[in-house]
Structures are given as structure tokens and as C-alpha cells.
């Protein structure tokens, strides 16, 4: 990072100069060349980030830890714009289309399994102030962004200059403590598409199981949050017990689905934002992968 | 379709009028209102079609037969623009990243399985003149598009008017005869991303198996096409025999992978544009789903 620290003031100087003159430059100049180059980088980043998103959402990328720095702004735009809601809506519509084809039996054994985080509940308010996995853990002012090659470097930039320079950002490591504080608040809103599907499935007579990677000690806060955000009437809420600690999500969730199957349940559908919600053994007849370009859980 | 036939001349009249005046209208007028409404529909279509693509590429949509009419233009733009190539590139890069982590053994049993159509070879030249699954089976002039509520209706429209009216289009049913004629030509180009991955895997020492839904009688044409487009040195080309007819692609391909496993091969990776290339049993350690919003094979 040494050379990065030396270069950064020079680059920042250049960016500020370019920014100040951006509106008035008509003639060919070094500034204009710089702007054109920046624009080209941005355009190519957009194309690359669409492709990166394709690869993570299809699980082609396998396990990943960080949003590529050039895609941080892309993820922010995706999550806070129309696309995240629209993608979730269409996934839920396909889920409901399938559910309506199921001949729900009178034996109350027709089941649907939902994950919780980024499936029933949206933690977007948390990730918004934790930089969608890309900012330092200090909170972000709405009009200015902190920027630096290290988290303890405190330059601030106007929003539009930030947009030129987002490739300097790096991902935030997931902080379990601050996330657990957020869970305890029990204020995560429902993902609207999932709340709608959930209620439709109840109407159709499905028994609904909630299978989450959250731990047993978070049961009260989780129930409180689910009720607060509009969910009710689930058959069972399954959380990690001390016996499940250390297992991958795929193994833990497969084992729990297997227990349901052994109890005679037919798992018709499963909804989750992670492939580890959907793959493994005792899988549902149909799986519904919700979008999540913010993080990956194995 | 009766009311559609009555309405269509009226709508076409309106579209032509709107088109003729589109450049000169400044004042608020019925035409402008129409243009604004068209624009809104187009914008929303773009958002919907991105979400539709998400759902088919993640297999959330399950089996599907037709591109939604409102997404036909979207698929055309996707397949002929930068995104298809970029998405394929990034998938192949993740494939190669994984392949490099494999400790290729000296026993020549480290295997990679490739599908052929829309994986090694691109049939885009065929689908381009068969409307990306949306036009009638008569061929399309490069500057004019045929349009109508039935395939035997022969209006033609300038390209930009077509773009306003693409919601009238319907998908073409897959025509096996014309596709087989195309296979016999043996002129499909390589998908560049796959050719690159293929050659890198050979260099790394993987044994490459080609597993295709094409039939045994197409062996000669398929080999000729693969060599023509730059592929060589595969271990085995596996096509459907008469014993495999009637099986789903998932079952047929799983059975063939199972035979490889029984012969001692370790299938590290599998590349395909269909989920039926990748799922079932005897699956690869890592699967690489290439994009294909044109058609679905169960």
C-alpha cells in the first residue's frame, strides 16, 4: 500500500482539478482526456460488474469474500434502486406460479422453507450504513464519503467526485458484533416480494418453515422482528443450536430439511438468497434463489 | 386473436403517425402523450426483462418455452451486444481460476466436461436469422422486420418503428429441421471465452469430454464444426445414441457422466449453458453456467 499512499494525493489533486473544470471544457485538453479515460473506465466497470453479478448469482464464482472494488458503486446502485426489488418480485412470482400447481393435500404435510436474512427480512438499513460491504466501520455521511487506502485515512469527497473514484474503495470485513446489535434491534423490514409470497402460500395451505443461520440465542429478537415486519403463522422457526455450530450452512440446512422429510413433510419449495439455502441434500422440489450481491455464505 | 386482428391496423396507423412526427413535436399533443407512454413501457420492459433474465439464469423460472414478447428486443440486444461476450468471459475466467487450483495427477483421470451448443459453439448466426426465438420462420431482412399477429401476416416495418412495437412479437417455436440443416453446415463459430478455457484446460493436463444433446448421426458434422472453429484434442465426443432418445437432457447427461466416474475419471468441472448440463447425478465438483436467454432444455 506504500506506493498507493504516495500516489493518492496526486490523483486526488488531479480529480479535483478535473472536476472543477468538467462543465466548461470544450477544447481538447489533458483534463478532457482524463475525463474521457475516466468515463471509459466507468463504462467498462458497468459491463464487468453486470458479468460479475451474473457469475455470483449463478454460483459460477463459487465462494467469494469481497465485492470487487470496481463494483462497489454498482452493488450500491443495484441494492438501493429498482432492480433489487424488481428481481425479487419476479423470483417470488415464479415461486407463486409453481405453488399454485401443487395439489395441497389435507394431511398438512405440504411444506415451504424460507431463509430469513435477505429473504424474508431485508438488512439493507444495516448494510447501507456499513457501506454495502465496502466502507470503513465509521458510518457514512449522506453527502460526503470517506475515502482512503486504509480505513483510518479520513479524506472526504463530494458524492459526484466519489463516483469517479470509487475504485479506491475496498470491502468491509463482515463484523459479527455490529450485525448482532442490529439483529437485537429487531427492526429489519420485510422484503416486500417475500412477504407477499409468504402470505399467498399460507392461503394456499402450505406449512411454512423458517430455517436460518441465526443462532438459538437470537430467537426472541428474530420472532419479534418477524412479527414487527408483518410475518405470522409459521409452523416452526429453526435456528442453529450449539450442536450446529461450526457446520457449513449447506450441511446445517440440509440436515434440518432432512429432519422435516423424516417427519413426513413434502418440501415443495425453498426460498433463499444463498445457494447454501438451496443445495445439499433433502432439497426442495423447486428452489428460488433471491438476489444478493452483498455477501456469500458457504 | 380475433380482436387483435381488428385492432392491429388501427395501432399500426397510430404508430406510423407517431413515428413520422416524432422528431418535430414539442408542444403537448396526443402524439407526445403516446410517445411518453411508449417510452414508459419500454423503460419498464427493460427492468422487467433484466429480472426475467435473472430468474431464468438462476433456474428460478424452471422450464420455459418462450421469451416473453416484451423481452424479445432485450434478448436480441443482449446476445448481439457486449454483455453476452462479457458474461461468458467472466464465467470462463472463474472456471480457469478453479482449474488452476486442481492438482492435476499423472494418472490422466482429471476430467472436464463441456456441452457443445451455446457452450463451445455459438449458434448465434442461426438464431439471428430465426429471430432469437421470436420471429416467423421466413427469414428476416436486415433492414425490415416482418410483423403480425400471426406468422402468415406480412407487414414490414422500419427497424426503429419495430423497436417501438416489439411487444407485438411472439416467439418462434423451435424448428428441428431448420436447426439440423444448420448443424450440417458445420459453420458455427466458437464462443471465444470457451475456446480460451478449453485450450487452457488442455495445457493444464485435463482430459476433455464433450457431452452433447446432438444425435449420433450428427457426429461427422459436429466433429467437422469443432475442428473448423478451432477445437482439437478432446478425449471423447459423446452424442445421444438410439438408446438415449426420449430421455431428458438431465438424465441422459447424468448417465454419461456416471459412466465416466465408473471409468475412474474425476470430473472437476463442467461447463454448459443449460442447468440440465450441470444438474442431476454424478455432477462435477464445480459447475459453470454460461448465459443463454434464448431457449431452455429440460
Coordinates of C-alpha atoms in Angstrom, one line a residue, chain A:
Chain A
X1 CA 0.0 0.0 0.0
X2 CA 3.1 2.3 0.3
X3 CA 3.1 3.4 -3.3
X4 CA -0.7 3.8 -3.2
X5 CA -0.3 6.3 -0.3
X6 CA 2.2 8.3 -2.3
X7 CA 0.1 8.4 -5.4
X8 CA -3.2 9.2 -3.7
X9 CA -2.7 12.9 -3.0
X10 CA -1.5 13.4 -6.7
X11 CA -4.5 11.5 -8.0
X12 CA -6.9 13.4 -5.7
X13 CA -5.4 16.7 -6.9
X14 CA -6.0 15.7 -10.4
X15 CA -9.5 14.5 -9.8
X16 CA -10.4 17.8 -8.0
X17 CA -9.0 19.9 -10.9
X18 CA -10.8 17.7 -13.5
X19 CA -14.0 18.0 -11.5
X20 CA -13.8 21.8 -11.2
X21 CA -13.3 22.3 -14.9
X22 CA -15.6 19.4 -16.1
X23 CA -18.5 21.6 -17.0
X24 CA -16.6 24.2 -19.0
X25 CA -14.1 22.2 -21.1
X26 CA -14.8 22.0 -24.7
X27 CA -11.4 22.1 -26.4
X28 CA -9.1 19.0 -26.3
X29 CA -7.0 19.3 -23.2
X30 CA -5.3 17.0 -20.7
X31 CA -8.4 17.4 -18.5
X32 CA -10.7 16.3 -21.2
X33 CA -8.5 13.3 -22.0
X34 CA -8.6 12.4 -18.3
X35 CA -12.4 12.7 -18.2
X36 CA -12.8 10.6 -21.3
X37 CA -10.5 8.0 -19.8
X38 CA -12.5 8.1 -16.5
X39 CA -15.7 7.6 -18.5
X40 CA -14.3 4.7 -20.4
X41 CA -13.2 3.0 -17.1
X42 CA -16.7 3.6 -15.7
X43 CA -18.5 2.2 -18.7
X44 CA -16.3 -0.9 -18.7
X45 CA -16.7 -1.3 -15.0
X46 CA -20.5 -1.4 -15.6
X47 CA -20.2 -4.1 -18.1
X48 CA -17.8 -6.1 -15.9
X49 CA -19.9 -5.7 -12.8
X50 CA -23.0 -7.0 -14.7
X51 CA -21.0 -10.0 -15.6
X52 CA -19.6 -10.4 -12.1
X53 CA -23.1 -10.3 -10.8
X54 CA -24.1 -13.0 -13.3
X55 CA -21.3 -15.2 -12.1
X56 CA -22.0 -14.8 -8.4
X57 CA -25.8 -15.2 -8.8
X58 CA -25.4 -18.4 -10.8
X59 CA -22.8 -19.7 -8.3
X60 CA -20.2 -19.9 -11.1
X61 CA -17.9 -17.8 -9.0
X62 CA -18.2 -20.2 -6.0
X63 CA -17.1 -18.8 -2.7
X64 CA -16.3 -15.1 -2.6
X65 CA -15.3 -12.8 0.2
X66 CA -15.3 -9.3 -1.2
X67 CA -17.2 -7.2 -3.7
X68 CA -14.6 -6.3 -6.3
X69 CA -13.7 -2.6 -5.6
X70 CA -14.7 -1.6 -9.1
X71 CA -18.2 -3.0 -8.4
X72 CA -18.9 -1.4 -5.1
X73 CA -20.8 1.5 -6.6
X74 CA -22.7 -0.9 -8.9
X75 CA -23.8 -3.0 -5.9
X76 CA -24.9 0.1 -4.0
X77 CA -27.0 1.3 -7.1
X78 CA -28.4 -2.2 -7.6
X79 CA -29.5 -2.6 -3.9
X80 CA -31.0 0.8 -3.5
X81 CA -32.5 1.2 -6.9
X82 CA -35.4 -0.6 -8.7
X83 CA -33.6 -3.6 -9.8
X84 CA -33.2 -5.4 -6.5
X85 CA -37.0 -5.1 -5.8
X86 CA -37.9 -6.0 -9.4
X87 CA -35.6 -9.1 -9.4
X88 CA -37.1 -10.2 -6.0
X89 CA -40.6 -9.6 -7.3
X90 CA -40.1 -11.8 -10.4
X91 CA -38.5 -14.6 -8.4
X92 CA -41.4 -14.6 -6.0
X93 CA -43.9 -14.6 -8.9
X94 CA -42.3 -17.7 -10.3
X95 CA -42.5 -19.2 -6.8
X96 CA -46.1 -18.5 -6.6
X97 CA -46.8 -19.8 -10.1
X98 CA -45.2 -23.1 -9.0
X99 CA -47.0 -23.2 -5.7
X100 CA -50.4 -22.9 -7.4
X101 CA -49.6 -26.1 -9.4
X102 CA -49.1 -28.1 -6.2
X103 CA -52.1 -30.1 -5.1
X104 CA -52.0 -29.2 -1.4
X105 CA -53.2 -32.2 0.5
X106 CA -55.4 -32.3 3.6
X107 CA -52.7 -34.1 5.6
X108 CA -51.0 -30.7 6.4
X109 CA -47.6 -32.0 5.2
X110 CA -47.1 -29.7 2.2
X111 CA -44.2 -27.5 3.2
X112 CA -42.2 -24.5 2.0
X113 CA -38.9 -23.5 3.6
X114 CA -37.8 -19.9 3.8
X115 CA -34.4 -18.5 4.8
X116 CA -34.6 -15.2 6.9
X117 CA -31.8 -12.7 6.2
X118 CA -32.1 -11.1 2.7
X119 CA -35.0 -13.5 2.1
X120 CA -37.9 -12.7 4.5
X121 CA -36.2 -9.8 6.1
X122 CA -34.0 -7.2 4.4
X123 CA -30.9 -6.0 6.3
X124 CA -30.4 -3.2 3.8
X125 CA -30.7 -0.5 6.5
X126 CA -27.8 -2.1 8.2
X127 CA -25.6 -2.6 5.1
X128 CA -26.4 1.0 4.0
X129 CA -24.5 2.3 7.0
X130 CA -21.9 -0.4 6.7
X131 CA -21.2 0.5 3.1
X132 CA -22.8 -2.5 1.3
X133 CA -19.7 -4.3 2.4
X134 CA -17.3 -1.6 1.2
X135 CA -16.9 1.2 3.7
X136 CA -15.0 1.6 6.9
X137 CA -16.9 1.0 10.0
X138 CA -17.5 4.6 10.9
X139 CA -20.8 5.3 9.3
X140 CA -21.2 7.4 6.2
X141 CA -22.4 10.9 5.9
X142 CA -25.2 11.2 3.4
X143 CA -23.5 13.9 1.3
X144 CA -19.8 13.1 1.7
X145 CA -18.0 9.8 1.5
X146 CA -14.9 8.9 3.4
X147 CA -12.1 7.7 1.2
X148 CA -8.6 6.3 1.7
X149 CA -6.3 3.4 1.1
X150 CA -6.8 2.4 4.7
X151 CA -9.8 2.6 7.0
X152 CA -8.1 5.2 9.2
X153 CA -7.5 7.7 6.4
X154 CA -10.1 10.4 6.5
X155 CA -10.4 12.3 3.2
X156 CA -13.9 13.2 2.4
X157 CA -15.2 13.7 -1.1
X158 CA -18.4 15.2 -2.7
X159 CA -20.7 12.5 -3.9
X160 CA -20.0 13.0 -7.6
X161 CA -16.3 13.0 -7.2
X162 CA -16.6 9.9 -5.1
X163 CA -18.3 8.3 -8.1
X164 CA -15.3 9.0 -10.2
X165 CA -13.0 7.5 -7.7
X166 CA -14.9 4.5 -6.3
X167 CA -12.3 2.1 -7.5
X168 CA -10.2 3.1 -4.4
X169 CA -12.8 1.6 -2.1
X170 CA -12.3 -1.7 -0.5
X171 CA -14.7 -4.1 1.0
X172 CA -15.5 -4.1 4.7
X173 CA -14.9 -7.3 6.5
X174 CA -18.2 -8.6 8.0
X175 CA -18.4 -7.5 11.6
X176 CA -20.4 -10.1 13.6
X177 CA -20.7 -7.9 16.7
X178 CA -22.3 -4.9 14.9
X179 CA -24.5 -7.2 12.9
X180 CA -25.7 -8.9 16.1
X181 CA -26.5 -5.5 17.6
X182 CA -28.6 -4.8 14.5
X183 CA -30.4 -8.2 14.9
X184 CA -31.2 -7.3 18.5
X185 CA -32.9 -4.1 17.4
X186 CA -35.5 -6.3 15.6
X187 CA -36.3 -3.5 13.1
X188 CA -35.4 -5.1 9.7
X189 CA -38.2 -4.5 7.2
X190 CA -39.8 -7.3 5.2
X191 CA -38.6 -7.8 1.7
X192 CA -41.9 -7.0 0.0
X193 CA -41.8 -9.7 -2.6
X194 CA -41.2 -12.4 0.1
X195 CA -43.9 -11.1 2.4
X196 CA -46.4 -11.3 -0.5
X197 CA -45.3 -14.9 -1.4
X198 CA -45.4 -15.9 2.3
X199 CA -49.0 -14.8 2.7
X200 CA -50.1 -16.3 -0.5
X201 CA -48.5 -19.7 0.5
X202 CA -50.3 -19.6 3.8
X203 CA -53.6 -19.0 1.9
X204 CA -52.8 -22.0 -0.3
X205 CA -52.4 -24.2 2.8
X206 CA -48.6 -24.7 2.9
X207 CA -46.9 -25.2 6.2
X208 CA -44.1 -22.7 6.4
X209 CA -40.7 -23.4 8.0
X210 CA -38.2 -20.7 8.7
X211 CA -34.6 -22.1 8.5
X212 CA -32.0 -19.5 9.4
X213 CA -28.3 -19.4 10.1
X214 CA -29.0 -17.2 13.1
X215 CA -28.3 -18.7 16.5
X216 CA -30.7 -20.0 19.1
X217 CA -29.9 -17.1 21.4
X218 CA -31.3 -14.8 18.8
X219 CA -34.7 -16.5 18.8
X220 CA -36.6 -13.8 20.7
X221 CA -35.2 -10.9 18.7
X222 CA -35.9 -12.8 15.4
X223 CA -39.5 -13.6 16.4
X224 CA -40.0 -10.0 17.4
X225 CA -38.6 -8.8 14.1
X226 CA -40.7 -11.2 12.0
X227 CA -43.9 -10.1 13.7
X228 CA -42.9 -6.4 13.6
X229 CA -42.4 -6.7 9.8
X230 CA -45.7 -8.4 9.1
X231 CA -45.0 -12.2 9.2
X232 CA -47.1 -14.5 11.3
X233 CA -48.3 -18.1 11.4
X234 CA -45.2 -20.0 10.6
X235 CA -45.1 -23.7 11.6
X236 CA -41.6 -23.7 13.1
X237 CA -38.6 -21.3 13.4
X238 CA -35.3 -23.3 13.2
X239 CA -32.1 -21.7 14.4
X240 CA -28.6 -23.0 14.9
X241 CA -28.3 -24.8 18.2
X242 CA -24.9 -25.3 19.9
X243 CA -24.8 -28.7 18.1
X244 CA -24.9 -26.9 14.8
X245 CA -22.0 -24.5 15.4
X246 CA -19.1 -25.0 13.0
X247 CA -21.2 -26.7 10.3
X248 CA -21.4 -25.1 6.9
X249 CA -24.7 -23.5 6.1
X250 CA -25.2 -26.1 3.4
X251 CA -24.8 -29.1 5.8
X252 CA -26.7 -27.5 8.7
X253 CA -29.7 -26.6 6.5
X254 CA -29.6 -29.9 4.6
X255 CA -29.7 -31.8 8.0
X256 CA -32.7 -29.7 9.2
X257 CA -34.6 -30.2 5.9
X258 CA -33.8 -34.0 6.2
X259 CA -35.5 -34.0 9.7
X260 CA -38.6 -32.4 8.1
X261 CA -38.7 -35.0 5.4
X262 CA -38.3 -37.7 8.0
X263 CA -41.3 -36.2 9.8
X264 CA -43.3 -36.8 6.6
X265 CA -43.2 -33.3 5.2
X266 CA -43.1 -32.8 1.4
X267 CA -40.8 -29.8 0.8
X268 CA -42.2 -28.4 -2.4
X269 CA -40.4 -25.0 -2.4
X270 CA -37.5 -23.3 -0.8
X271 CA -36.6 -19.6 -1.0
X272 CA -33.2 -18.2 -0.1
X273 CA -30.7 -15.6 -1.2
X274 CA -27.7 -18.0 -0.8
X275 CA -27.0 -21.2 -2.7
X276 CA -26.3 -22.8 0.7
X277 CA -30.0 -22.3 1.5
X278 CA -31.0 -24.4 -1.6
X279 CA -28.3 -27.0 -2.3
X280 CA -27.0 -30.1 -0.4
X281 CA -29.4 -32.9 0.4
X282 CA -33.2 -33.2 1.1
X283 CA -33.6 -30.3 -1.3
X284 CA -36.9 -28.9 -2.2
X285 CA -38.6 -29.9 -5.5
X286 CA -38.1 -26.3 -6.7
X287 CA -35.7 -23.8 -5.4
X288 CA -35.9 -20.0 -5.6
X289 CA -32.7 -18.1 -5.5
X290 CA -33.2 -14.5 -4.5
X291 CA -30.6 -11.9 -5.4
X292 CA -27.8 -10.9 -3.1
X293 CA -24.6 -9.3 -4.5
X294 CA -23.6 -8.1 -1.0
X295 CA -22.2 -11.3 0.6
X296 CA -21.7 -15.0 0.2
X297 CA -22.3 -17.8 2.8
X298 CA -20.9 -21.3 2.2

